mmCIF file of C-alpha atoms in Angstrom:
data_model
loop_
_atom_site.group_PDB
_atom_site.id
_atom_site.type_symbol
_atom_site.label_atom_id
_atom_site.label_comp_id
_atom_site.label_asym_id
_atom_site.label_seq_id
_atom_site.Cartn_x
_atom_site.Cartn_y
_atom_site.Cartn_z
ATOM 1 C CA UNK A 1 -190.119 -31.342 32.212
ATOM 2 C CA UNK A 2 -192.136 -33.146 34.866
ATOM 3 C CA UNK A 3 -190.965 -36.505 36.180
ATOM 4 C CA UNK A 4 -193.225 -39.377 35.051
ATOM 5 C CA UNK A 5 -193.543 -40.656 38.633
ATOM 6 C CA UNK A 6 -194.282 -38.596 41.725
ATOM 7 C CA UNK A 7 -193.504 -40.141 45.127
ATOM 8 C CA UNK A 8 -195.298 -38.026 47.719
ATOM 9 C CA UNK A 9 -194.954 -38.235 51.489
ATOM 10 C CA UNK A 10 -198.097 -36.942 53.197
ATOM 11 C CA UNK A 11 -198.932 -36.457 56.855
ATOM 12 C CA UNK A 12 -198.548 -34.203 59.857
ATOM 13 C CA UNK A 13 -195.210 -34.511 61.664
ATOM 14 C CA UNK A 14 -196.829 -33.345 64.928
ATOM 15 C CA UNK A 15 -199.485 -36.081 65.021
ATOM 16 C CA UNK A 16 -197.570 -39.243 65.983
ATOM 17 C CA UNK A 17 -197.862 -41.970 63.326
ATOM 18 C CA UNK A 18 -199.403 -39.546 60.834
ATOM 19 C CA UNK A 19 -195.758 -38.518 60.224
ATOM 20 C CA UNK A 20 -195.068 -41.844 58.473
ATOM 21 C CA UNK A 21 -195.099 -40.382 54.937
ATOM 22 C CA UNK A 22 -192.682 -37.519 55.657
ATOM 23 C CA UNK A 23 -190.387 -39.873 57.611
ATOM 24 C CA UNK A 24 -190.204 -42.308 54.680
ATOM 25 C CA UNK A 25 -189.267 -39.420 52.376
ATOM 26 C CA UNK A 26 -186.488 -38.436 54.812
ATOM 27 C CA UNK A 27 -185.231 -42.050 54.802
ATOM 28 C CA UNK A 28 -185.067 -41.907 50.985
ATOM 29 C CA UNK A 29 -182.390 -39.214 51.334
ATOM 30 C CA UNK A 30 -180.039 -42.040 52.358
ATOM 31 C CA UNK A 31 -181.284 -44.439 49.633
ATOM 32 C CA UNK A 32 -182.452 -42.333 46.659
ATOM 33 C CA UNK A 33 -184.875 -43.717 44.123
ATOM 34 C CA UNK A 34 -183.853 -44.017 40.444
ATOM 35 C CA UNK A 35 -183.881 -40.974 38.142
ATOM 36 C CA UNK A 36 -187.339 -40.329 36.745
ATOM 37 C CA UNK A 37 -188.970 -40.424 40.175
ATOM 38 C CA UNK A 38 -189.668 -37.047 41.744
ATOM 39 C CA UNK A 39 -189.647 -37.442 45.531
ATOM 40 C CA UNK A 40 -191.283 -34.765 47.657
ATOM 41 C CA UNK A 41 -192.513 -34.333 51.231
ATOM 42 C CA UNK A 42 -195.889 -32.554 51.074
ATOM 43 C CA UNK A 43 -196.635 -32.757 54.782
ATOM 44 C CA UNK A 44 -200.086 -31.201 55.092
ATOM 45 C CA UNK A 45 -199.914 -29.060 51.932
ATOM 46 C CA UNK A 46 -202.820 -30.610 50.054
ATOM 47 C CA UNK A 47 -203.169 -27.767 47.568
ATOM 48 C CA UNK A 48 -199.535 -28.181 46.481
ATOM 49 C CA UNK A 49 -200.080 -31.898 45.958
ATOM 50 C CA UNK A 50 -203.300 -31.280 43.999
ATOM 51 C CA UNK A 51 -201.483 -28.958 41.591
ATOM 52 C CA UNK A 52 -198.554 -31.354 41.221
ATOM 53 C CA UNK A 53 -200.973 -34.163 40.372
ATOM 54 C CA UNK A 54 -202.083 -31.973 37.466
ATOM 55 C CA UNK A 55 -198.476 -31.265 36.440
ATOM 56 C CA UNK A 56 -197.992 -34.085 33.967
ATOM 57 C CA UNK A 57 -196.856 -37.080 36.013
ATOM 58 C CA UNK A 58 -198.210 -40.420 34.789
ATOM 59 C CA UNK A 59 -198.284 -42.093 38.197
ATOM 60 C CA UNK A 60 -198.369 -40.782 41.747
ATOM 61 C CA UNK A 61 -197.324 -42.964 44.656
ATOM 62 C CA UNK A 62 -198.497 -41.484 47.964
ATOM 63 C CA UNK A 63 -196.868 -42.627 51.205
ATOM 64 C CA UNK A 64 -199.208 -42.215 54.159
ATOM 65 C CA UNK A 65 -200.531 -43.647 57.405
ATOM 66 C CA UNK A 66 -203.973 -45.212 56.933
ATOM 67 C CA UNK A 67 -206.213 -47.250 59.195
ATOM 68 C CA UNK A 68 -207.122 -50.471 57.417
ATOM 69 C CA UNK A 69 -207.753 -52.759 60.372
ATOM 70 C CA UNK A 70 -204.347 -54.483 60.379
ATOM 71 C CA UNK A 71 -201.749 -54.790 63.079
ATOM 72 C CA UNK A 72 -199.840 -51.490 63.560
ATOM 73 C CA UNK A 73 -196.822 -51.292 61.276
ATOM 74 C CA UNK A 74 -198.452 -53.331 58.483
ATOM 75 C CA UNK A 75 -197.776 -51.949 55.007
ATOM 76 C CA UNK A 76 -200.487 -52.045 52.343
ATOM 77 C CA UNK A 77 -200.393 -51.065 48.695
ATOM 78 C CA UNK A 78 -203.664 -49.504 47.581
ATOM 79 C CA UNK A 79 -204.726 -48.497 44.087
ATOM 80 C CA UNK A 80 -206.939 -45.438 44.496
ATOM 81 C CA UNK A 81 -210.166 -45.211 42.561
ATOM 82 C CA UNK A 82 -210.676 -41.965 40.643
ATOM 83 C CA UNK A 83 -212.811 -39.378 42.474
ATOM 84 C CA UNK A 84 -216.505 -40.006 41.832
ATOM 85 C CA UNK A 85 -217.880 -36.661 42.947
ATOM 86 C CA UNK A 86 -219.097 -37.856 46.365
ATOM 87 C CA UNK A 87 -216.077 -36.462 48.248
ATOM 88 C CA UNK A 88 -216.009 -32.659 48.462
ATOM 89 C CA UNK A 89 -212.761 -30.992 47.354
ATOM 90 C CA UNK A 90 -210.784 -29.262 50.090
ATOM 91 C CA UNK A 91 -207.963 -26.773 49.526
ATOM 92 C CA UNK A 92 -206.717 -26.705 53.128
ATOM 93 C CA UNK A 93 -205.610 -29.956 54.702
ATOM 94 C CA UNK A 94 -204.264 -33.306 53.608
ATOM 95 C CA UNK A 95 -207.078 -35.830 53.404
ATOM 96 C CA UNK A 96 -205.871 -37.742 50.307
ATOM 97 C CA UNK A 97 -209.400 -38.401 49.006
ATOM 98 C CA UNK A 98 -210.229 -34.678 49.253
ATOM 99 C CA UNK A 99 -206.936 -33.740 47.592
ATOM 100 C CA UNK A 100 -207.762 -36.040 44.663
ATOM 101 C CA UNK A 101 -211.246 -34.491 44.479
ATOM 102 C CA UNK A 102 -209.664 -31.018 44.468
ATOM 103 C CA UNK A 103 -207.226 -31.970 41.703
ATOM 104 C CA UNK A 104 -210.091 -33.386 39.627
ATOM 105 C CA UNK A 105 -212.068 -30.190 40.223
ATOM 106 C CA UNK A 106 -209.150 -27.918 39.233
ATOM 107 C CA UNK A 107 -207.988 -29.753 36.133
ATOM 108 C CA UNK A 108 -209.423 -30.562 32.726
ATOM 109 C CA UNK A 109 -207.213 -33.603 32.131
ATOM 110 C CA UNK A 110 -207.664 -37.006 33.781
ATOM 111 C CA UNK A 111 -205.709 -37.502 36.987
ATOM 112 C CA UNK A 112 -202.636 -39.709 36.951
ATOM 113 C CA UNK A 113 -202.795 -43.210 38.302
ATOM 114 C CA UNK A 114 -202.598 -42.987 42.109
ATOM 115 C CA UNK A 115 -201.174 -45.709 44.339
ATOM 116 C CA UNK A 116 -200.860 -45.442 48.114
ATOM 117 C CA UNK A 117 -198.194 -47.161 50.171
ATOM 118 C CA UNK A 118 -200.009 -47.112 53.511
ATOM 119 C CA UNK A 119 -198.829 -48.017 56.991
ATOM 120 C CA UNK A 120 -201.278 -49.078 59.689
ATOM 121 C CA UNK A 121 -200.816 -46.566 62.511
ATOM 122 C CA UNK A 122 -200.718 -47.433 66.189
ATOM 123 C CA UNK A 123 -201.104 -43.921 67.534
ATOM 124 C CA UNK A 124 -203.078 -41.109 65.921
ATOM 125 C CA UNK A 125 -204.362 -38.279 68.122
ATOM 126 C CA UNK A 126 -208.125 -37.772 68.115
ATOM 127 C CA UNK A 127 -207.925 -34.070 67.288
ATOM 128 C CA UNK A 128 -205.507 -31.587 65.784
ATOM 129 C CA UNK A 129 -205.142 -29.961 69.199
ATOM 130 C CA UNK A 130 -203.233 -33.021 70.483
ATOM 131 C CA UNK A 131 -199.591 -32.585 69.512
ATOM 132 C CA UNK A 132 -197.653 -35.849 69.683
ATOM 133 C CA UNK A 133 -194.403 -35.701 67.699
ATOM 134 C CA UNK A 134 -192.626 -38.962 66.949
ATOM 135 C CA UNK A 135 -193.607 -42.315 65.493
ATOM 136 C CA UNK A 136 -194.657 -45.272 67.600
ATOM 137 C CA UNK A 137 -192.017 -48.056 67.724
ATOM 138 C CA UNK A 138 -193.901 -50.414 65.383
ATOM 139 C CA UNK A 139 -194.469 -47.707 62.767
ATOM 140 C CA UNK A 140 -190.840 -46.560 63.074
ATOM 141 C CA UNK A 141 -189.832 -50.192 62.416
ATOM 142 C CA UNK A 142 -191.871 -50.065 59.167
ATOM 143 C CA UNK A 143 -189.746 -47.227 57.701
ATOM 144 C CA UNK A 144 -187.003 -49.419 56.217
ATOM 145 C CA UNK A 145 -189.469 -51.995 54.801
ATOM 146 C CA UNK A 146 -191.338 -49.060 53.220
ATOM 147 C CA UNK A 147 -188.128 -47.774 51.618
ATOM 148 C CA UNK A 148 -187.399 -51.303 50.342
ATOM 149 C CA UNK A 149 -190.959 -51.553 48.986
ATOM 150 C CA UNK A 150 -190.533 -48.244 47.122
ATOM 151 C CA UNK A 151 -187.263 -49.481 45.617
ATOM 152 C CA UNK A 152 -189.127 -52.580 44.386
ATOM 153 C CA UNK A 153 -192.199 -50.675 43.132
ATOM 154 C CA UNK A 154 -190.645 -47.645 41.417
ATOM 155 C CA UNK A 155 -188.492 -49.234 38.639
ATOM 156 C CA UNK A 156 -191.390 -51.234 37.102
ATOM 157 C CA UNK A 157 -193.676 -48.167 37.337
ATOM 158 C CA UNK A 158 -191.059 -46.039 35.584
ATOM 159 C CA UNK A 159 -190.776 -48.660 32.844
ATOM 160 C CA UNK A 160 -194.566 -48.989 32.437
ATOM 161 C CA UNK A 161 -196.817 -46.617 34.435
ATOM 162 C CA UNK A 162 -199.876 -48.750 33.657
ATOM 163 C CA UNK A 163 -198.361 -52.053 34.764
ATOM 164 C CA UNK A 164 -200.210 -53.876 37.519
ATOM 165 C CA UNK A 165 -198.838 -52.938 40.914
ATOM 166 C CA UNK A 166 -196.819 -55.774 42.344
ATOM 167 C CA UNK A 167 -197.980 -57.180 45.651
ATOM 168 C CA UNK A 168 -195.793 -56.394 48.620
ATOM 169 C CA UNK A 169 -193.691 -59.256 49.975
ATOM 170 C CA UNK A 170 -194.944 -61.449 52.838
ATOM 171 C CA UNK A 171 -198.620 -60.728 52.364
ATOM 172 C CA UNK A 172 -200.382 -60.710 55.721
ATOM 173 C CA UNK A 173 -203.830 -59.386 54.831
ATOM 174 C CA UNK A 174 -206.646 -61.826 55.451
ATOM 175 C CA UNK A 175 -210.395 -61.656 55.711
ATOM 176 C CA UNK A 176 -212.643 -59.059 54.101
ATOM 177 C CA UNK A 177 -211.325 -55.762 52.815
ATOM 178 C CA UNK A 178 -211.331 -52.854 55.251
ATOM 179 C CA UNK A 179 -212.024 -49.192 54.638
ATOM 180 C CA UNK A 180 -208.925 -47.241 53.614
ATOM 181 C CA UNK A 181 -207.885 -43.613 53.490
ATOM 182 C CA UNK A 182 -208.989 -43.611 49.854
ATOM 183 C CA UNK A 183 -211.736 -45.551 48.109
ATOM 184 C CA UNK A 184 -209.592 -48.342 46.737
ATOM 185 C CA UNK A 185 -208.882 -51.949 46.226
ATOM 186 C CA UNK A 186 -205.940 -53.495 48.022
ATOM 187 C CA UNK A 187 -203.097 -54.655 45.790
ATOM 188 C CA UNK A 188 -201.098 -56.383 48.543
ATOM 189 C CA UNK A 189 -199.761 -56.015 52.021
ATOM 190 C CA UNK A 190 -196.777 -56.857 54.116
ATOM 191 C CA UNK A 191 -196.068 -56.716 57.791
ATOM 192 C CA UNK A 192 -192.864 -55.815 59.557
ATOM 193 C CA UNK A 193 -191.978 -58.224 62.315
#
């Protein structure tokens, strides 16, 4: 039986702050989420994530680094819009919007609800040829707040997968919305100080 909630760390561990998702999943080893949440580090395996999105979970909560125009280390909760056909599916790589498009292309059923716990990166290499392992200090400082946010978000989502996503504590977002890793509307943000 598939868990009703999938918590998925995504990102490349060799590209500086892009490793945020996998590092949060590692931190959850010390503070596991409640039963009913399947926690998995997908790294850059987009095809695996696409198939798991089709595997019967009701909600997927992706953990990723995403530029949103905030101060580095800021956490944002984003509710992803369903793919609209404008983003081409991609089987190799881990662009979350392309993974959702691929899952929609592969499956006959509607996709689960997808939320993204995003961290504003400080350092992302310009190209895949630049290998920079390790998180920047401000993104590393956001790991524990991200784990705390997951512990606050997961129980209500397990109880009711369609419930409105709670805003993150200490909202710091102001001004107009910024482009995100996925077409979405922001549900709330927080900033680690």
